[in-house]
Short mmCIF file of C-alpha atoms in Angstrom, two decimals:
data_model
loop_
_atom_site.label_atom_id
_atom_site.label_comp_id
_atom_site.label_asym_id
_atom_site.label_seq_id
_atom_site.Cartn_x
_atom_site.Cartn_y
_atom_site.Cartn_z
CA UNK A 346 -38.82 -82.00 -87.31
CA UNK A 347 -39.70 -79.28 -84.84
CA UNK A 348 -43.33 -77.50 -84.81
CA UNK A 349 -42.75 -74.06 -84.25
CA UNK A 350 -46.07 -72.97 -82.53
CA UNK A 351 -47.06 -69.17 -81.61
CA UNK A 352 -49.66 -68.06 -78.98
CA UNK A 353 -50.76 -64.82 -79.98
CA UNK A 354 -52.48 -63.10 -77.44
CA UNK A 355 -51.00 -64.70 -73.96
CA UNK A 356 -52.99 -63.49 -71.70
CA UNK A 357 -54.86 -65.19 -69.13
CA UNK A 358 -56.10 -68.12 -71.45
CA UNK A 359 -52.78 -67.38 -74.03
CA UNK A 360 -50.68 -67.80 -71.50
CA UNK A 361 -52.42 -71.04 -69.36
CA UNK A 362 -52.27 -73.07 -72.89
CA UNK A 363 -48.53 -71.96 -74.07
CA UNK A 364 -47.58 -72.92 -70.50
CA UNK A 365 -49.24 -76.52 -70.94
CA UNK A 366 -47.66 -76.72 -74.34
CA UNK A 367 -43.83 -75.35 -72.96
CA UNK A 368 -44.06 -78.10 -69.99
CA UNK A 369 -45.36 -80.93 -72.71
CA UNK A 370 -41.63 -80.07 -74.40
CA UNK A 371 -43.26 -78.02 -77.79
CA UNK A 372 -41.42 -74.95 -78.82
CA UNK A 373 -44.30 -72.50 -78.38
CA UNK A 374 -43.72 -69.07 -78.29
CA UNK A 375 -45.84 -66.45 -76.23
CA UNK A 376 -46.54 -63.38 -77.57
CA UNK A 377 -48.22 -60.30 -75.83
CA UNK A 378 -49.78 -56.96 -75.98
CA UNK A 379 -48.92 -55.87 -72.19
CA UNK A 380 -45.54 -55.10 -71.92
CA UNK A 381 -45.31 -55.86 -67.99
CA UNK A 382 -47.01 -59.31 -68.10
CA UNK A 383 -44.59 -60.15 -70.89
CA UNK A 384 -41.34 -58.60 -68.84
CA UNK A 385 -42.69 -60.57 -65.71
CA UNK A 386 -42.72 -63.74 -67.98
CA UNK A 387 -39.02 -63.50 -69.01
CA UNK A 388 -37.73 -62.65 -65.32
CA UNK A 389 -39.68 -64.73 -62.89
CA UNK A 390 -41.49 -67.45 -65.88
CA UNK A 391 -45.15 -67.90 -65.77
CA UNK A 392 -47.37 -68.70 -62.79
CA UNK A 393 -50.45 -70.83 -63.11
CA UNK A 394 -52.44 -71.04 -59.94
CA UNK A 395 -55.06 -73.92 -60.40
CA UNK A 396 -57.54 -75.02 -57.49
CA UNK A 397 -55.27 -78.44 -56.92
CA UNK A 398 -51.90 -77.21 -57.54
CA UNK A 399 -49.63 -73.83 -58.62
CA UNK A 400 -47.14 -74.16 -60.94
CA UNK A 401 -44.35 -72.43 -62.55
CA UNK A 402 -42.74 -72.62 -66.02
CA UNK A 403 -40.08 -70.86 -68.12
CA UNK A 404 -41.51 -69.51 -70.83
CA UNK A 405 -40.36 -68.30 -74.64
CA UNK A 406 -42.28 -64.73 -74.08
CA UNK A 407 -42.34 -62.28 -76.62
CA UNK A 408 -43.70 -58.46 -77.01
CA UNK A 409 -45.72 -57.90 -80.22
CA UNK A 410 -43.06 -55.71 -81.26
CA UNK A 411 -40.79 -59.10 -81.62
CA UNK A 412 -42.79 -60.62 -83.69
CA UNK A 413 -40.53 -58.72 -86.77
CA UNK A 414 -37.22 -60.16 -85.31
CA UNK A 415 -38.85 -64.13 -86.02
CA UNK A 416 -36.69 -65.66 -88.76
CA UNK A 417 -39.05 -69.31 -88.42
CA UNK A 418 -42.01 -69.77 -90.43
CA UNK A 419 -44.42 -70.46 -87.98
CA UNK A 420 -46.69 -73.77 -88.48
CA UNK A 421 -49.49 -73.36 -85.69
CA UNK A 422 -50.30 -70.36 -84.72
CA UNK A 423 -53.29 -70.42 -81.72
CA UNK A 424 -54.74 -67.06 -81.42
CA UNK A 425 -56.11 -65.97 -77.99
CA UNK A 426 -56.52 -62.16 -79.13
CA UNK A 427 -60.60 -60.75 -78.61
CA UNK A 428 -62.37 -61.35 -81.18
CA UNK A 429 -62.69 -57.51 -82.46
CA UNK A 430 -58.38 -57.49 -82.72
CA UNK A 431 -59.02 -60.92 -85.17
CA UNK A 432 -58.15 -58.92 -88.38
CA UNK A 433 -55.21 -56.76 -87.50
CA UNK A 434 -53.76 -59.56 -85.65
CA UNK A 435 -54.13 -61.43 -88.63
CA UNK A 436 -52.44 -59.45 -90.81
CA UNK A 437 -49.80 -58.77 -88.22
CA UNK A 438 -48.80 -62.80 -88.13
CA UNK A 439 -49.74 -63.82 -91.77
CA UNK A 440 -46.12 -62.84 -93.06
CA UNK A 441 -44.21 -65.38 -90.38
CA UNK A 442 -46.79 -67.68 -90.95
CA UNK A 443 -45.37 -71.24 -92.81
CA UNK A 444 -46.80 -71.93 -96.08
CA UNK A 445 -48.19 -74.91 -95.21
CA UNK A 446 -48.60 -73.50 -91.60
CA UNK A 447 -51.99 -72.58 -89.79
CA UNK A 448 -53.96 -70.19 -87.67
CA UNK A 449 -56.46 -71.04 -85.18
CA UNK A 450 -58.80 -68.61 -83.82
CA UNK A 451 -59.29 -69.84 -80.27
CA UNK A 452 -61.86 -67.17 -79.53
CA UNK A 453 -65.18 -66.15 -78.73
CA UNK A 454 -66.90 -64.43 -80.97
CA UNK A 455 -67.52 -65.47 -85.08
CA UNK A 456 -63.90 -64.73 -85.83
CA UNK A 457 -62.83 -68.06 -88.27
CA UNK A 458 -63.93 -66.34 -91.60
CA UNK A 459 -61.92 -62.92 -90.63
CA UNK A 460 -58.98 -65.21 -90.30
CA UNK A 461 -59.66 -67.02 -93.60
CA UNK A 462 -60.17 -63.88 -95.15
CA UNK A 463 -56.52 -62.86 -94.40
CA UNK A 464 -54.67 -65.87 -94.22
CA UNK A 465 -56.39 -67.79 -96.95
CA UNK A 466 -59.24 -70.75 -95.89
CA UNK A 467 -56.71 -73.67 -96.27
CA UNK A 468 -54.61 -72.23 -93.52
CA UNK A 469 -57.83 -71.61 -91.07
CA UNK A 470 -59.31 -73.24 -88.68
CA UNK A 471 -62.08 -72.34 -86.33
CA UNK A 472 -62.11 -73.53 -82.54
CA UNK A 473 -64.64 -73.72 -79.69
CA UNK A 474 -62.66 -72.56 -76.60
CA UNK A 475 -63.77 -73.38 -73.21
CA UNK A 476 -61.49 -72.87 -70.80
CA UNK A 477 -61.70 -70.37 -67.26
CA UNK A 478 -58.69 -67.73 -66.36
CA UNK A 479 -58.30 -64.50 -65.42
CA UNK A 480 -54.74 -62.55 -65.06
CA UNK A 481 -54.37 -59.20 -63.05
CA UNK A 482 -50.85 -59.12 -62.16
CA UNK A 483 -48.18 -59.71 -64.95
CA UNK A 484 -47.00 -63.28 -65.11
CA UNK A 485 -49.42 -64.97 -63.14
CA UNK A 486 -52.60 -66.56 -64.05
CA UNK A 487 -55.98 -68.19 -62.18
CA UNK A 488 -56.67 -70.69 -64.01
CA UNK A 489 -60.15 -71.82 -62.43
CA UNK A 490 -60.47 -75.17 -65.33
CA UNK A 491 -57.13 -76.99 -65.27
CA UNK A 492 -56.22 -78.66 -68.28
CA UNK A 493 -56.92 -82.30 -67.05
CA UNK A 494 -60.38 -81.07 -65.41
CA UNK A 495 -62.66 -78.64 -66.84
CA UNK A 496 -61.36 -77.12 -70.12
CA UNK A 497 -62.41 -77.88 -73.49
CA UNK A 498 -61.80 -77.71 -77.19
CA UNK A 499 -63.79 -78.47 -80.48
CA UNK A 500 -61.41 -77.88 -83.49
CA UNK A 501 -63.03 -77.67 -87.16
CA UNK A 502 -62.34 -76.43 -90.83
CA UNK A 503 -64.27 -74.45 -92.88
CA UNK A 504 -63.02 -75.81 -96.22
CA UNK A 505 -62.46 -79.40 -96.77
CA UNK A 506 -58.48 -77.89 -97.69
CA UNK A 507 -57.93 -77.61 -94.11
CA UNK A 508 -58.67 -80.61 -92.95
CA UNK A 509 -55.21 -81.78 -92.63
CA UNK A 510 -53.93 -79.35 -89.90
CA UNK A 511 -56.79 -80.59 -87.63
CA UNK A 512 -54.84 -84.28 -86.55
CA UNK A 513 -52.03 -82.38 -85.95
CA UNK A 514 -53.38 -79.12 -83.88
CA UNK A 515 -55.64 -81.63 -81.75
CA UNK A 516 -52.76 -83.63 -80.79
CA UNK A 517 -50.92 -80.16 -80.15
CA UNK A 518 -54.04 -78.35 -77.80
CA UNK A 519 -54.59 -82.25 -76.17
CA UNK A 520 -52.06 -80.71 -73.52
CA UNK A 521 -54.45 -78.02 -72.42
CA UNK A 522 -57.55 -80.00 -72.44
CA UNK A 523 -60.04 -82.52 -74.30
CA UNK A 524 -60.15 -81.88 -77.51
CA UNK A 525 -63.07 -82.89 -80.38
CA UNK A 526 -63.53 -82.49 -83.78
CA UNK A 527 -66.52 -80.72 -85.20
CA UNK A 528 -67.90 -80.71 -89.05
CA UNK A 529 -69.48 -77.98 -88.43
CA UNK A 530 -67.28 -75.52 -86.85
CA UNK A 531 -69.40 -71.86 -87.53
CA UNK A 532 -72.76 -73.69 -85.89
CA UNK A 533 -70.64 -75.25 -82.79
CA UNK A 534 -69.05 -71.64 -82.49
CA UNK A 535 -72.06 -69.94 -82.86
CA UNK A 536 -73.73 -72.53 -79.92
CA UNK A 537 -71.12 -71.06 -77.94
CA UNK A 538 -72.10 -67.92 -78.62
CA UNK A 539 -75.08 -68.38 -77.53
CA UNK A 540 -73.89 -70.00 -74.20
CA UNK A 541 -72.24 -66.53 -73.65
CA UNK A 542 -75.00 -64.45 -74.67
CA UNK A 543 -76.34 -66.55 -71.19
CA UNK A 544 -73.11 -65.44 -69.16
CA UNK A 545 -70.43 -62.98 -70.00
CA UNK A 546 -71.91 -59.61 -70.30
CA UNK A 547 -75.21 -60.70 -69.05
CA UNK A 548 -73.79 -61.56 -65.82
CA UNK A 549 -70.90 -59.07 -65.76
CA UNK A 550 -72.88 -56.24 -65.53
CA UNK A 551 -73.80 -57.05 -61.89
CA UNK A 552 -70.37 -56.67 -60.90
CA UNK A 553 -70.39 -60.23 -59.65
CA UNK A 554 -68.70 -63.85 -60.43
CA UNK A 555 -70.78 -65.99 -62.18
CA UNK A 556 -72.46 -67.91 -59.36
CA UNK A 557 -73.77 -65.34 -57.33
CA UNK A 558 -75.46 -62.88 -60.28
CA UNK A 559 -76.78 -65.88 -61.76
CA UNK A 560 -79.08 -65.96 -58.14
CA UNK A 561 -79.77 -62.59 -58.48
CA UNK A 562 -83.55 -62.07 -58.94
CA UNK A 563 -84.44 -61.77 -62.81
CA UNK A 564 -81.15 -62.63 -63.88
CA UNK A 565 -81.88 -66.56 -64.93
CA UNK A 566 -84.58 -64.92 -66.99
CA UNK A 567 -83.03 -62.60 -68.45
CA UNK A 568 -79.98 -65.62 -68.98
CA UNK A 569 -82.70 -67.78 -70.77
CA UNK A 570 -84.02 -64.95 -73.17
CA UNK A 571 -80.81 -63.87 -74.11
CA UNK A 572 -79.85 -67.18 -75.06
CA UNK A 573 -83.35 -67.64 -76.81
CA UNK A 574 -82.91 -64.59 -79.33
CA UNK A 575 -79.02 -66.15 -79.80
CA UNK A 576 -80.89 -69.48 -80.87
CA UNK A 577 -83.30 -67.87 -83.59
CA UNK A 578 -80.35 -65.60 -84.69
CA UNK A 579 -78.27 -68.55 -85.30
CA UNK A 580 -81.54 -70.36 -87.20
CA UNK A 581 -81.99 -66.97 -89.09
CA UNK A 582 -77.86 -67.42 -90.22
CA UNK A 583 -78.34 -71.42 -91.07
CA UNK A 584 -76.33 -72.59 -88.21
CA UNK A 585 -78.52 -75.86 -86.90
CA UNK A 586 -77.87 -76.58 -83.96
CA UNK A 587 -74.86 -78.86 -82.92
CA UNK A 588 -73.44 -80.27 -79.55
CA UNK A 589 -70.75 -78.80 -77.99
CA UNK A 590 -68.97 -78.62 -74.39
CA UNK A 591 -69.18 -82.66 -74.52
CA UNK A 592 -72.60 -82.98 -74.95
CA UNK A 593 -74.05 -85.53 -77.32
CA UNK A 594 -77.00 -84.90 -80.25
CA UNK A 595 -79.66 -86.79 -77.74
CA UNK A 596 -79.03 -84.34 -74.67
CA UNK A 597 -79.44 -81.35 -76.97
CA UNK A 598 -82.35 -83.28 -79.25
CA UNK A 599 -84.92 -81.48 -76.43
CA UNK A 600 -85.37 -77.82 -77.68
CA UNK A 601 -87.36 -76.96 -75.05
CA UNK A 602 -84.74 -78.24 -72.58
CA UNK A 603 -82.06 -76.85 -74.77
CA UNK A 604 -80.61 -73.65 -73.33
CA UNK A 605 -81.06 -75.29 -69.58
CA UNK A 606 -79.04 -77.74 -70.88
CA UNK A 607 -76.05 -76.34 -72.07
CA UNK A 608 -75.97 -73.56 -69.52
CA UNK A 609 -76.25 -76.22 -66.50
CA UNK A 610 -73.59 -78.51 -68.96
CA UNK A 611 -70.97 -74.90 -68.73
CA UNK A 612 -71.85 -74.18 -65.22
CA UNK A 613 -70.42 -77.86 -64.87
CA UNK A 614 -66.98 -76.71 -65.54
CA UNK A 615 -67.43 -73.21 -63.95
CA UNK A 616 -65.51 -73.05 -60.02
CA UNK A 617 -67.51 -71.02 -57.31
CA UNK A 618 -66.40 -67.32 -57.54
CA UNK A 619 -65.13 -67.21 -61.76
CA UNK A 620 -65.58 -64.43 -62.98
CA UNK A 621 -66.28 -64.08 -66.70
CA UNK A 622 -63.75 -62.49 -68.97
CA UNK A 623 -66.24 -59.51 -69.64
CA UNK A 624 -65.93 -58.92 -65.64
CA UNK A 625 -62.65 -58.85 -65.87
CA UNK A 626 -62.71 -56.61 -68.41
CA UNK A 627 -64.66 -54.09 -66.54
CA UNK A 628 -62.28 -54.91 -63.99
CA UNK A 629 -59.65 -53.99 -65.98
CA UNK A 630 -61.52 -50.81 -67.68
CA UNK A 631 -60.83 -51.71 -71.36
CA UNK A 632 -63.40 -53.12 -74.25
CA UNK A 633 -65.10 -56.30 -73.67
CA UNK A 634 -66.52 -58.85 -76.33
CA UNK A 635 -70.42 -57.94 -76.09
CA UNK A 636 -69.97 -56.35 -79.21
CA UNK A 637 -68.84 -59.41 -80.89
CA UNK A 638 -71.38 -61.40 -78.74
CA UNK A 639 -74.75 -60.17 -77.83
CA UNK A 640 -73.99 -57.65 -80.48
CA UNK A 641 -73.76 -59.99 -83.21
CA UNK A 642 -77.51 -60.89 -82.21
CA UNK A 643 -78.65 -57.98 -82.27
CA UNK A 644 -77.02 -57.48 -86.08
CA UNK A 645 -78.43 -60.46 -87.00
CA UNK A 646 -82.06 -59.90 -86.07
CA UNK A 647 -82.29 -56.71 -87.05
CA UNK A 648 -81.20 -57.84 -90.29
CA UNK A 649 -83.78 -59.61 -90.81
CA UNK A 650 -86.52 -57.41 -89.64
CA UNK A 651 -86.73 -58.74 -85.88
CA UNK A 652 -85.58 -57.52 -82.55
CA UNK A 653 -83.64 -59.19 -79.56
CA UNK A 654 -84.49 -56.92 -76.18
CA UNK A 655 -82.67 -58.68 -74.19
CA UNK A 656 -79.67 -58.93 -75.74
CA UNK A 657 -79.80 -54.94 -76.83
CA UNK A 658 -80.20 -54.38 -72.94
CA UNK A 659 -77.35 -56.36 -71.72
CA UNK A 660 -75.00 -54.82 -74.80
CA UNK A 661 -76.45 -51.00 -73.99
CA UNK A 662 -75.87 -51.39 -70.42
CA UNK A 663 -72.39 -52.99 -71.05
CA UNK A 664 -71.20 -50.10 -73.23
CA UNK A 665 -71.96 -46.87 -70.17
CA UNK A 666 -70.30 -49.58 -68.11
CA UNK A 667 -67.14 -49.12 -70.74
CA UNK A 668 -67.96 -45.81 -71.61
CA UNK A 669 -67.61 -44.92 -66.97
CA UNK A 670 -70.89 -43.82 -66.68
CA UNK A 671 -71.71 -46.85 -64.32
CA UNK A 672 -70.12 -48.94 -62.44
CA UNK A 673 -70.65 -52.80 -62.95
CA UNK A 674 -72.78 -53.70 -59.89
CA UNK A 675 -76.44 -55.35 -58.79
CA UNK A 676 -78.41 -52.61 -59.15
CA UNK A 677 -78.11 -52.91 -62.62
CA UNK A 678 -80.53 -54.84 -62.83
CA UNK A 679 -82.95 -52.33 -62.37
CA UNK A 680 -81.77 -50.65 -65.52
CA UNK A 681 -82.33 -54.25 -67.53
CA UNK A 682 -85.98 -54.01 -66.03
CA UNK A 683 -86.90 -50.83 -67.51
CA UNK A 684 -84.85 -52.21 -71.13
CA UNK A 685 -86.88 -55.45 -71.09
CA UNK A 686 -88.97 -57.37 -69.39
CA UNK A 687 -87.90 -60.12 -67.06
#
């Protein structure tokens, strides 16, 4: 019996996985927001430029507004949306989704209980996405961590009623890269979390790829305290902490080693010159994912009385970036200074 599997939101990441799953022979269907990337798809198929080899596939692409012509029930749905579009995108697929089918949020951000909340907690599951591309001409994608080198996965349920789809979706996403299995799916995502609390905005607001604003003077501080608020906001929400990126309990026993460790365990993966998706969203002049990131911190210790500088600088300076009253460059970190100390 065929799997009919949906990739909603194929954009750089999206599309890099539903082109691993079209070439492994799976009837995956891409579906997309941008109506020239998804036009560029159909006429030429999708380009995936990797540092070892480019390659070319003919893809099943779809515009959003397709999505009401599906007469399938769809039994995997992966979706590659930001994490602030989690709940309308929800809603949007819920109706074409199988009965027995599933939805993955393959996201930053803490978007697995949004999806449960829509689509019901049986039919959710939560996954740890690690995995570098950008996209800034329709149909063809960078794709700096290919999927036998460099990107990762860590599937998990948050309701014992889901556990069957997790077999099945890890054998499905073991064509874009290694896949695990986590019990505790909310504390690996929020780990990741705080690994990009470390990276996306924080370095993005330099205007620079990962590797060089990460050398910029103040920045690993202001990396490491970042990550440090993440780590007592996640304490503050219950989430222990749990290994992730391939790491096992003993390399992350060391707390005081901790953040080092998974940041130096990411950079692992990360090619000279990536640029993080928040980059390319300043690139690209739209939203980013702070909000869902180093925002979430910020909720969280605020909640509970307490403050997180660092992560209210990097999210304040992120939003004039968005809002065009700077530009996303060094000298930013001059504002940071005056925000917090580092």
């Amino acid at each position: 019996m065929t799997t009919h599997i949906a990739i909603l939101g194929s954009g750089a990441n999206g599309a890099a996985i539903g082109a691993d799953l079209t070439r492994a022979g799976l009837d995956a269907k891409l579906i997309d927001q941008w109506p020239a990337h998804v036009e560029a798809m159909r006429t030429n198929g999708l380009t995936v430029e990797m540092p070892d080899r480019t390659e070319n596939t003919s893809v099943d692409a779809h515009h959003l507004c397709d999505i009401a012509t599906f007469t399938e029930p769809l039994d995997v749905v992966l979706m590659l949306f930001k994490a602030y579009d989690s709940r309308w995108a929800s809603e949007l697929i819920k109706p074409h989704l199988a009965e027995d089918g599933v939805l993955v949020g393959v996201q930053n951000g803490m978007t697995a209980e949004t999806i449960a909340d829509v689509v019901g907690v049986e039919r959710t599951l939560g996954c740890v996405i690690e995995v570098a591309s950008e996209v800034y001409e329709p149909g063809h994608v960078v794709r700096n961590s290919p999927p036998d080198g460099g990107s990762w996965f860590a599937l998990g349920a948050l309701d014992p009623a889901a556990e069957r789809h997790i077999g099945p979706v890890a054998e499905i996403m073991a064509h874009a890269g290694i896949v695990e299995t986590s019990d505790n799916i909310l504390a690996a995502k929020w780990m990741k979390l705080v690994s990009n609390t470390m990276t996306l905005a924080t370095t993005a607001l330099t205007g620079l790829p990962l590797d060089e604003a990460e050398r910029l003077p103040g920045m690993r501080e202001l990396m490491l305290k970042a990550g440090a608020e993440a780590l007592a906001a996640g304490e503050l929400r219950g989430h222990p902490v749990t290994p992730i990126f391939g790491l096992t309990p003993e390399e992350m026993s060391n707390t005081n080693q901790l953040l080092e460790t998974l940041h130096e365990k990411l950079m692992s993966f990360t090619r000279p010159g990536t640029r993080t998706t928040v980059l390319a969203d300043h690139i690209k002049g739209r939203r980013s994912e702070a909000g869902d990131v180093n925002g979430a911190v910020v909720e969280t210790m605020v909640a509970h009385g307490q403050s997180a500088p660092a992560n209210a600088a990097v999210l304040d300076i992120t939003r004039m970036i968005e809002r065009g009253e700077i530009e996303p460059k060094r000298e930013n970190m001059d504002l940071v200074r005056e925000l917090v100390a580092i």
